[in-house]
Tab-separated table of C-alpha atoms and ligand atoms in Angstrom:
chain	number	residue	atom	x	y	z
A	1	UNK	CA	8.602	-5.642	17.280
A	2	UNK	CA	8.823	-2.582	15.480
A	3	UNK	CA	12.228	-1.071	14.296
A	4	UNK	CA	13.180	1.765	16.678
A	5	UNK	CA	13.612	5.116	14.452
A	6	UNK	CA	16.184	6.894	16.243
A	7	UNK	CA	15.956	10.831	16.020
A	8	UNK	CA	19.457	10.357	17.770
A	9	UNK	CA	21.138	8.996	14.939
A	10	UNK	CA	19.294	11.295	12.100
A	11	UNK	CA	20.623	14.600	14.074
A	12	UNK	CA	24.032	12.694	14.446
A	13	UNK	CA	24.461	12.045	10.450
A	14	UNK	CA	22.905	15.603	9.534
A	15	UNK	CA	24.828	17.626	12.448
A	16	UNK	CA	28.127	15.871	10.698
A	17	UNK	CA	27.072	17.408	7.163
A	18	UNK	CA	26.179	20.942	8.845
A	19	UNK	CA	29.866	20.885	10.563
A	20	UNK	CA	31.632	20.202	7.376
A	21	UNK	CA	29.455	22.468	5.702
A	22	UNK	CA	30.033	25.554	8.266
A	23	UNK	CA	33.870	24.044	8.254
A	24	UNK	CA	34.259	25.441	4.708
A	25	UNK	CA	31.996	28.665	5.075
A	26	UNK	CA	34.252	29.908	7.826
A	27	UNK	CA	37.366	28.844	5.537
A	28	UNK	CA	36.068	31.925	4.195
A	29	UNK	CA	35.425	33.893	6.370
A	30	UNK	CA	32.052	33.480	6.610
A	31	UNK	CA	30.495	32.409	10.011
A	32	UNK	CA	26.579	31.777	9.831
A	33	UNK	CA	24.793	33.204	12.461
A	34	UNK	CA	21.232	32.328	13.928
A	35	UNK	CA	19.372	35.458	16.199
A	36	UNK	CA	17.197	33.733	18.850
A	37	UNK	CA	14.544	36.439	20.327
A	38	UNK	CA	13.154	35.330	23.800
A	39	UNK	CA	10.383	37.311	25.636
A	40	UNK	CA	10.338	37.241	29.428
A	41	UNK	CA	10.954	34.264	31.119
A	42	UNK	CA	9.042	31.196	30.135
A	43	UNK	CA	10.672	28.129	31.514
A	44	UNK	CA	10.594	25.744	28.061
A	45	UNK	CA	11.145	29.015	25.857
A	46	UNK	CA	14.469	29.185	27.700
A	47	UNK	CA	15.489	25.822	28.338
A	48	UNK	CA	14.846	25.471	24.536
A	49	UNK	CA	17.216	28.639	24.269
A	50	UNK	CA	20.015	27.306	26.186
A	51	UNK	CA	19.879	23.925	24.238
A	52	UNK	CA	19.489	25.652	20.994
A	53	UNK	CA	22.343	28.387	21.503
A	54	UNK	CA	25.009	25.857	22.681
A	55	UNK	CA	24.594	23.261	19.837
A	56	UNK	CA	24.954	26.018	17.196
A	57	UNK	CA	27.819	27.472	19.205
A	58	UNK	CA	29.348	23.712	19.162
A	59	UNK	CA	28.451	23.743	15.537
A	60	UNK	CA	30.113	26.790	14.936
A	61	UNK	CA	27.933	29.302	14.136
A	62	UNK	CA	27.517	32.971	15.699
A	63	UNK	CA	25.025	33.158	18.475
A	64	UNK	CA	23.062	36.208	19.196
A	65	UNK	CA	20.311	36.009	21.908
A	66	UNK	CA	18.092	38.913	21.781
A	67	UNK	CA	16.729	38.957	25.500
A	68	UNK	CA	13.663	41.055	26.064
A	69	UNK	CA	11.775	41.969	29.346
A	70	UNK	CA	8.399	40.322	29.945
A	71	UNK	CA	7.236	44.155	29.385
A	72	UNK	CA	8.694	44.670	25.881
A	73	UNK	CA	6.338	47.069	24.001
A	74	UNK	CA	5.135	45.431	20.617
A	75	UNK	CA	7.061	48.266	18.974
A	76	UNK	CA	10.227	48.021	20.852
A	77	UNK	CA	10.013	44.043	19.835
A	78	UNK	CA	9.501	44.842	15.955
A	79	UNK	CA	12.640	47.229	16.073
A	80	UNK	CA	14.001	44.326	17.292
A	81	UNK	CA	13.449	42.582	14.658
A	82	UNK	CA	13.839	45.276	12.199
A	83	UNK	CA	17.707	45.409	13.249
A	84	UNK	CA	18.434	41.688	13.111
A	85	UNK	CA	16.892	41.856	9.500
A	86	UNK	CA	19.464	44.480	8.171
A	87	UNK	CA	22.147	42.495	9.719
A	88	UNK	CA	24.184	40.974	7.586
A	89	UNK	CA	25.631	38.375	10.355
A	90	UNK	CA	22.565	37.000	10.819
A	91	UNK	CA	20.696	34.751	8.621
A	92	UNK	CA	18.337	33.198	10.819
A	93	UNK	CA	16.326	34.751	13.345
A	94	UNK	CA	14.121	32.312	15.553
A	95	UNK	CA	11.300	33.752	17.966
A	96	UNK	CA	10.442	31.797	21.329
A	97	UNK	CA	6.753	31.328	21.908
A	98	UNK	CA	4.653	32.114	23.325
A	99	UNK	CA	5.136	35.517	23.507
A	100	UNK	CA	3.140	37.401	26.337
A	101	UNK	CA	-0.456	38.102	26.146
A	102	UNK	CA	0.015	42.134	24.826
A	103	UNK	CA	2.031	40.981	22.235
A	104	UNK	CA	0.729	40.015	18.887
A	105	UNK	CA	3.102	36.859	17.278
A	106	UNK	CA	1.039	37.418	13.969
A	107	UNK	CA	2.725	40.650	13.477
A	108	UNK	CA	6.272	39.652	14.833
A	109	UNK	CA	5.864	36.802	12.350
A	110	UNK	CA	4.987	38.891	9.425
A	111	UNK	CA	7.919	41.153	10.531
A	112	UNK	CA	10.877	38.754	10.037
A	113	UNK	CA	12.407	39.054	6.560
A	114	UNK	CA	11.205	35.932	4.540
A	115	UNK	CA	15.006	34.443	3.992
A	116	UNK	CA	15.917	35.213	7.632
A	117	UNK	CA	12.944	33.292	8.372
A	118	UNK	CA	13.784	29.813	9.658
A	119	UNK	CA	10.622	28.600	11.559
A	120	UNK	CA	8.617	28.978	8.533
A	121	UNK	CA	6.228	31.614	10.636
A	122	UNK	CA	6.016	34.777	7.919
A	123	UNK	CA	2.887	34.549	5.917
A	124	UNK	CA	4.779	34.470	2.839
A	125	UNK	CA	6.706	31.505	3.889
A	126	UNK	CA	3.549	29.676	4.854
A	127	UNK	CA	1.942	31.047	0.989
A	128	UNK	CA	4.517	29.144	-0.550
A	129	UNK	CA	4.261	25.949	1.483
A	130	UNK	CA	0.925	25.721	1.467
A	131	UNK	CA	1.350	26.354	-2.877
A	132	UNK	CA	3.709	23.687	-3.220
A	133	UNK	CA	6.481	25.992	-3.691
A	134	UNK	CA	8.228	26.090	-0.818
A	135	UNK	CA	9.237	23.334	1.637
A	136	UNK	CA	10.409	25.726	3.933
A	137	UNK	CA	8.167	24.954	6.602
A	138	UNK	CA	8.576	25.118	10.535
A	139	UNK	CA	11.255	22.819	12.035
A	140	UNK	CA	9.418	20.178	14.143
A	141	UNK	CA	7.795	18.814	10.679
A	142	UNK	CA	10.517	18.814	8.631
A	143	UNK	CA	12.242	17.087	11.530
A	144	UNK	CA	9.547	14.204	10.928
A	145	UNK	CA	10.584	13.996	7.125
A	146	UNK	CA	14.162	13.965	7.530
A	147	UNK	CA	13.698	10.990	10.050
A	148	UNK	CA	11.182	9.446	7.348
A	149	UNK	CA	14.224	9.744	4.699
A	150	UNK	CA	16.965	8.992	6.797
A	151	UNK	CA	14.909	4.957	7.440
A	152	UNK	CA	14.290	5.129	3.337
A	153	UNK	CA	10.588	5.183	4.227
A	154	UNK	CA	8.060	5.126	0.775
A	155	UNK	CA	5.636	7.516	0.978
A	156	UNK	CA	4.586	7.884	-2.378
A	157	UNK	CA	0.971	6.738	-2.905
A	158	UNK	CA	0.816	5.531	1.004
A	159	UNK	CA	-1.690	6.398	3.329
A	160	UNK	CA	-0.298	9.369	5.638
A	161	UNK	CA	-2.404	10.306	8.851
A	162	UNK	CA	-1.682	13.293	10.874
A	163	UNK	CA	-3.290	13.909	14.272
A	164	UNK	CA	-2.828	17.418	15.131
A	165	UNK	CA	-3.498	20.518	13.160
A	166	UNK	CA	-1.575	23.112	14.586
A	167	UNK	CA	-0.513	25.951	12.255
A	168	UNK	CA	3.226	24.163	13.143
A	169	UNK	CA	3.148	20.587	13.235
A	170	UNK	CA	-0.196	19.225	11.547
A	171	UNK	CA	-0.993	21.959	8.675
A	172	UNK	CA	2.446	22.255	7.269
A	173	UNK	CA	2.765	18.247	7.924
A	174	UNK	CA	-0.098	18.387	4.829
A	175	UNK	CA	2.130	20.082	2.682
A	176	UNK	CA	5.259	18.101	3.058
A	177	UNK	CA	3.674	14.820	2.680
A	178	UNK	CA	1.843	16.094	-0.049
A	179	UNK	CA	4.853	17.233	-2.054
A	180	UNK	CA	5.880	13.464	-1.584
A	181	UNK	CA	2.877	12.041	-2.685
A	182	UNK	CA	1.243	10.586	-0.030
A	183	UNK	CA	-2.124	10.462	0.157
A	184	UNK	CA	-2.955	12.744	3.378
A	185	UNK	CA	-5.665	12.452	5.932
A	186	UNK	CA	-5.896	15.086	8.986
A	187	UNK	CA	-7.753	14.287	12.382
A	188	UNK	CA	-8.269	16.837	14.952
A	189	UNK	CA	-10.005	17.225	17.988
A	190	UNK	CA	-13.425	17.288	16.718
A	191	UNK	CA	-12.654	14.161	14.444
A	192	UNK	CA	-15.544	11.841	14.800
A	193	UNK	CA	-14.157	7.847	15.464
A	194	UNK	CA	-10.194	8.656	15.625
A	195	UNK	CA	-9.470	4.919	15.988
A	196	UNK	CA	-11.491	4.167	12.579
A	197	UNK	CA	-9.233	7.505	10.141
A	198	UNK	CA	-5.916	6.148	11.993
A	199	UNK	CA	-6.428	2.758	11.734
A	200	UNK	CA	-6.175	3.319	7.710
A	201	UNK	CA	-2.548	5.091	7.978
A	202	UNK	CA	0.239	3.210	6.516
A	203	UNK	CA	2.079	6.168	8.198
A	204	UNK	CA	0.827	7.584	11.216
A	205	UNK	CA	2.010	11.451	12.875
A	206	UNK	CA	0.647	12.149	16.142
A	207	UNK	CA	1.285	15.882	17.202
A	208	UNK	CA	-1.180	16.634	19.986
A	209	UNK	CA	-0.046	16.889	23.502
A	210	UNK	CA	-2.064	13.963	25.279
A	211	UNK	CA	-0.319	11.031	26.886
A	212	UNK	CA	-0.903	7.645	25.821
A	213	UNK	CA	-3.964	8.822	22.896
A	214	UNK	CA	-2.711	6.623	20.253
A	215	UNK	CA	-3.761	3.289	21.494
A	216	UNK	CA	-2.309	-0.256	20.121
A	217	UNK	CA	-6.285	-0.980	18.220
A	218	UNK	CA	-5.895	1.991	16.672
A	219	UNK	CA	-2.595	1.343	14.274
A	220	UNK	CA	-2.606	-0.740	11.422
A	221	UNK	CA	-0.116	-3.783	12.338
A	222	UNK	CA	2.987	-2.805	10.175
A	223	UNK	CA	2.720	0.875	10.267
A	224	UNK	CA	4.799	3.529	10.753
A	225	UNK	CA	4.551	5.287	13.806
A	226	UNK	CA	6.005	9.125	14.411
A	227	UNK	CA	5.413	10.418	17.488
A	228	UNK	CA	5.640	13.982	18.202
A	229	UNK	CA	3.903	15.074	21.419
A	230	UNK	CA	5.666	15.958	24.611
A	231	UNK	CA	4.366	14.471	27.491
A	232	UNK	CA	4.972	14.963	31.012
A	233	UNK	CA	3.765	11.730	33.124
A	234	UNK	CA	4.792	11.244	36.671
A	235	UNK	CA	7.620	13.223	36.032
A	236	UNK	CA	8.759	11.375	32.960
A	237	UNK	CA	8.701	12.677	28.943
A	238	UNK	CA	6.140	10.971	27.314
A	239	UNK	CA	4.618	11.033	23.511
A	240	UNK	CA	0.994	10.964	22.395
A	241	UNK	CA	1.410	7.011	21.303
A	242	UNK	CA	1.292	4.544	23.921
A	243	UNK	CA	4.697	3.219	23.526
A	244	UNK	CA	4.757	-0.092	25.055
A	245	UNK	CA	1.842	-1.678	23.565
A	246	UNK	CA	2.096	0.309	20.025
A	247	UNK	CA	5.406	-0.589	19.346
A	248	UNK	CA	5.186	-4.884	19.372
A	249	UNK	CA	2.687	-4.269	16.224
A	250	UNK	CA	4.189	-0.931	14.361
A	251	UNK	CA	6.697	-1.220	11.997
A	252	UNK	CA	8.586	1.219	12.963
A	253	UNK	CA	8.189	3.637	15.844
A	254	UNK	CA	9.622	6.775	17.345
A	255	UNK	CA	10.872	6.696	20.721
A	256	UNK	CA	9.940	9.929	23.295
A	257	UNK	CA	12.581	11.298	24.039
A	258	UNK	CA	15.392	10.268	21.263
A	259	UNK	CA	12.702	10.577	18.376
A	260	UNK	CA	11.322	14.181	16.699
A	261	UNK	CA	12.442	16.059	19.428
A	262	UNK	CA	16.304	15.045	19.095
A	263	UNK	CA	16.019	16.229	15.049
A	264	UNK	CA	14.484	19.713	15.617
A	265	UNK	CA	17.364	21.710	16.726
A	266	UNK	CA	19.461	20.462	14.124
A	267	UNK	CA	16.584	21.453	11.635
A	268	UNK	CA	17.021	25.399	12.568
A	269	UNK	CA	20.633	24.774	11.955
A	270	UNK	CA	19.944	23.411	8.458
A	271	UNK	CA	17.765	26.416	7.701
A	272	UNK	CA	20.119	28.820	9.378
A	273	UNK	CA	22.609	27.500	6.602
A	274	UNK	CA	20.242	27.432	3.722
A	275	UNK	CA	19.721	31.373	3.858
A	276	UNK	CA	23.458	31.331	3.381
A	277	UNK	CA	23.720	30.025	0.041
B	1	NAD	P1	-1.421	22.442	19.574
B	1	NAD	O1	-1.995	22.392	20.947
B	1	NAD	O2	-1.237	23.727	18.884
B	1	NAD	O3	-2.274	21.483	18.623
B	1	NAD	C1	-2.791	20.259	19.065
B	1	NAD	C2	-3.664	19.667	17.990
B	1	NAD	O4	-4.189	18.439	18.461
B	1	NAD	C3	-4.856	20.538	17.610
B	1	NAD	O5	-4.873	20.711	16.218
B	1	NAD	C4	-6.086	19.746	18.082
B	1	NAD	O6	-7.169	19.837	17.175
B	1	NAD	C5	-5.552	18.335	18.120
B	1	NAD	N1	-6.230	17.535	19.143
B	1	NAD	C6	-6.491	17.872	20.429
B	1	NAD	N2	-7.141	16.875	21.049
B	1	NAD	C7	-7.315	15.881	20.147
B	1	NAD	C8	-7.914	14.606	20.192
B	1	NAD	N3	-8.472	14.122	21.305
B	1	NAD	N4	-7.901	13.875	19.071
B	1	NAD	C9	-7.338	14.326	17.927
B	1	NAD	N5	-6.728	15.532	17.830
B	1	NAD	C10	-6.729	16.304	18.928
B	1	NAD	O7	-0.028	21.657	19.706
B	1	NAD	P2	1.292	21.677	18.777
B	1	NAD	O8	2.038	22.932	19.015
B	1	NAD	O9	0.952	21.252	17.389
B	1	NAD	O10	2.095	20.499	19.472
B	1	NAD	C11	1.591	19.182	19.503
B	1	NAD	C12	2.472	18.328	20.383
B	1	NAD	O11	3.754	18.256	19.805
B	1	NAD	C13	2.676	18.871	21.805
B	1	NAD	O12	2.785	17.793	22.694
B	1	NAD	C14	3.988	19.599	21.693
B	1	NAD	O13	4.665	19.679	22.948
B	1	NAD	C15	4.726	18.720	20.737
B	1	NAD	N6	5.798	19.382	19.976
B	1	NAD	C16	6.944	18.688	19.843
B	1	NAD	C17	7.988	19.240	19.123
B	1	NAD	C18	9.262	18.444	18.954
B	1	NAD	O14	10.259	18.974	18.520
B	1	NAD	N7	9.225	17.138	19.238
B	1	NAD	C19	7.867	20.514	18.569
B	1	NAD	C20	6.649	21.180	18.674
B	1	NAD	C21	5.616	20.588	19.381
């Protein structure tokens, strides 16, 4: 039976360093401060909101929600973000999405200062990445590595597989894994024979929103399993990797919920901390 890699305990360990860390900053007087911009009313965008603004708030850092109408010119929204990047309270500014259909999240993304920028969504941020010289990339995958280093897990030389090539999950997945040396393989929905790419992975990332795709024949006995997808199944949260039978032969395995998920928010609060320095 694989050993159960608890997103629970990562964000426990890391939220302890962040409170010790914002401890001293505001021994100072200085109080870091994270800018969360929400559209309209999309039901995860605020339920992520709610989550995300009480666990900084917990944590200790300033909140500021920037709630906009549904209607929000694209203009209006930039000035927006214009503001939050002269102010010198904030140093993180986080955008829900999606945003609605007249507005344009390329140029909102482009808009937010690069070191204010803790989703890794400005083009300049994602330059750097993508050169190596950078790992500031979106949350969500560096959530994955910091539950990868927190179980001491070798990646150097191993075979990494990534399902999933989303712009923030799979694509900036490539980068991080590559800056550690693994040797990277990326399927996607027009991937001919998924069960024979994953079936190589010493280390295997699913991040694509289907219930129960990564199937027991598919994973290497041994492997490593992360599992980021969010399922809904009969009412219950559910990954992409079918759990029960996956996790008897995996090495180790993510659980959904209490795996990636549980490590994300804390992630933003890292970042929020890092454009303090
Ligand atoms: P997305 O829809 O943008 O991308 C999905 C990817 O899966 C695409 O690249 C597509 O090519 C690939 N895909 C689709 N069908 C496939 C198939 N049959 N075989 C192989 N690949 C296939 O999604 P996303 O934003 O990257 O999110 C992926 C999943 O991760 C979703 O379930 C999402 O809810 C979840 N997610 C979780 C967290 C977290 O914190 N745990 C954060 C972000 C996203």
């Amino acid at each position: 039976m694989a050993v159960l890699l608890d997103g629970k305990r990562v964000a426990a360990e890391r939220k302890a360093n962040i409170q010790a860390r914002v401890a001293s900053l505001t021994e100072q007087n200085r109080i870091p401060g994270l800018a969360i911009v929400i559209v309209g009313a999309d039901a995860a965008s605020r339920i992520y909101t709610d989550r995300m603004a009480k666990l900084a708030g917990d944590m200790g850092f300033a909140v500021f929600i920037k709630a906009l109408p549904a209607q929000v010119s694209q203009a209006d929204l930039l000035q927006v973000i214009t503001e939050l990047n002269a102010d010198p309270a904030v140093q993180g500014i986080l955008p829900m999405m999606p945003l609605p259909a007249h507005l344009d999240a390329d140029l909102l993304a482009a808009h937010i200062q690069p070191d204010k920028d803790i989703d890794g969504l400005n083009p300049l941020t994602i330059g750097l990445v993508a050169a190596g010289k950078s790992l500031a990339a979106p949350c969500t995958p560096r959530a994955v590595m910091a539950i990868l280093d927190h179980y001491h897990i070798e990646l150097s030389g191993r075979k990494a597989v990534i399902i999933g090539r989303s712009n923030v999950v799979g694509k900036p997945l490539i980068q991080l894994l590559l800056a550690r040396n693994a040797t990277v393989m990326v399927c996607h929905s027009k991937t001919q024979d998924l069960a024979a790419v994953v079936s190589q992975g010493d280390i295997v990332i699913a991040a694509v929103g289907k219930a129960n795709l990564v199937q027991m024949e598919m994973i290497k006995p041994g492997a490593v399993v992360i599992d980021v997808g969010i399922n809904e199944v009969d009412g219950k949260m559910v990954g992409d990797v079918d759990f029960t039978n996956v996790a008897p032969i995996a090495g180790f395995i993510t659980p959904v919920p209490g795996g990636v998920g549980s490590v994300t928010t804390t992630m933003v609060l890292e970042a929020v901390l890092q454009g303090f320095q």
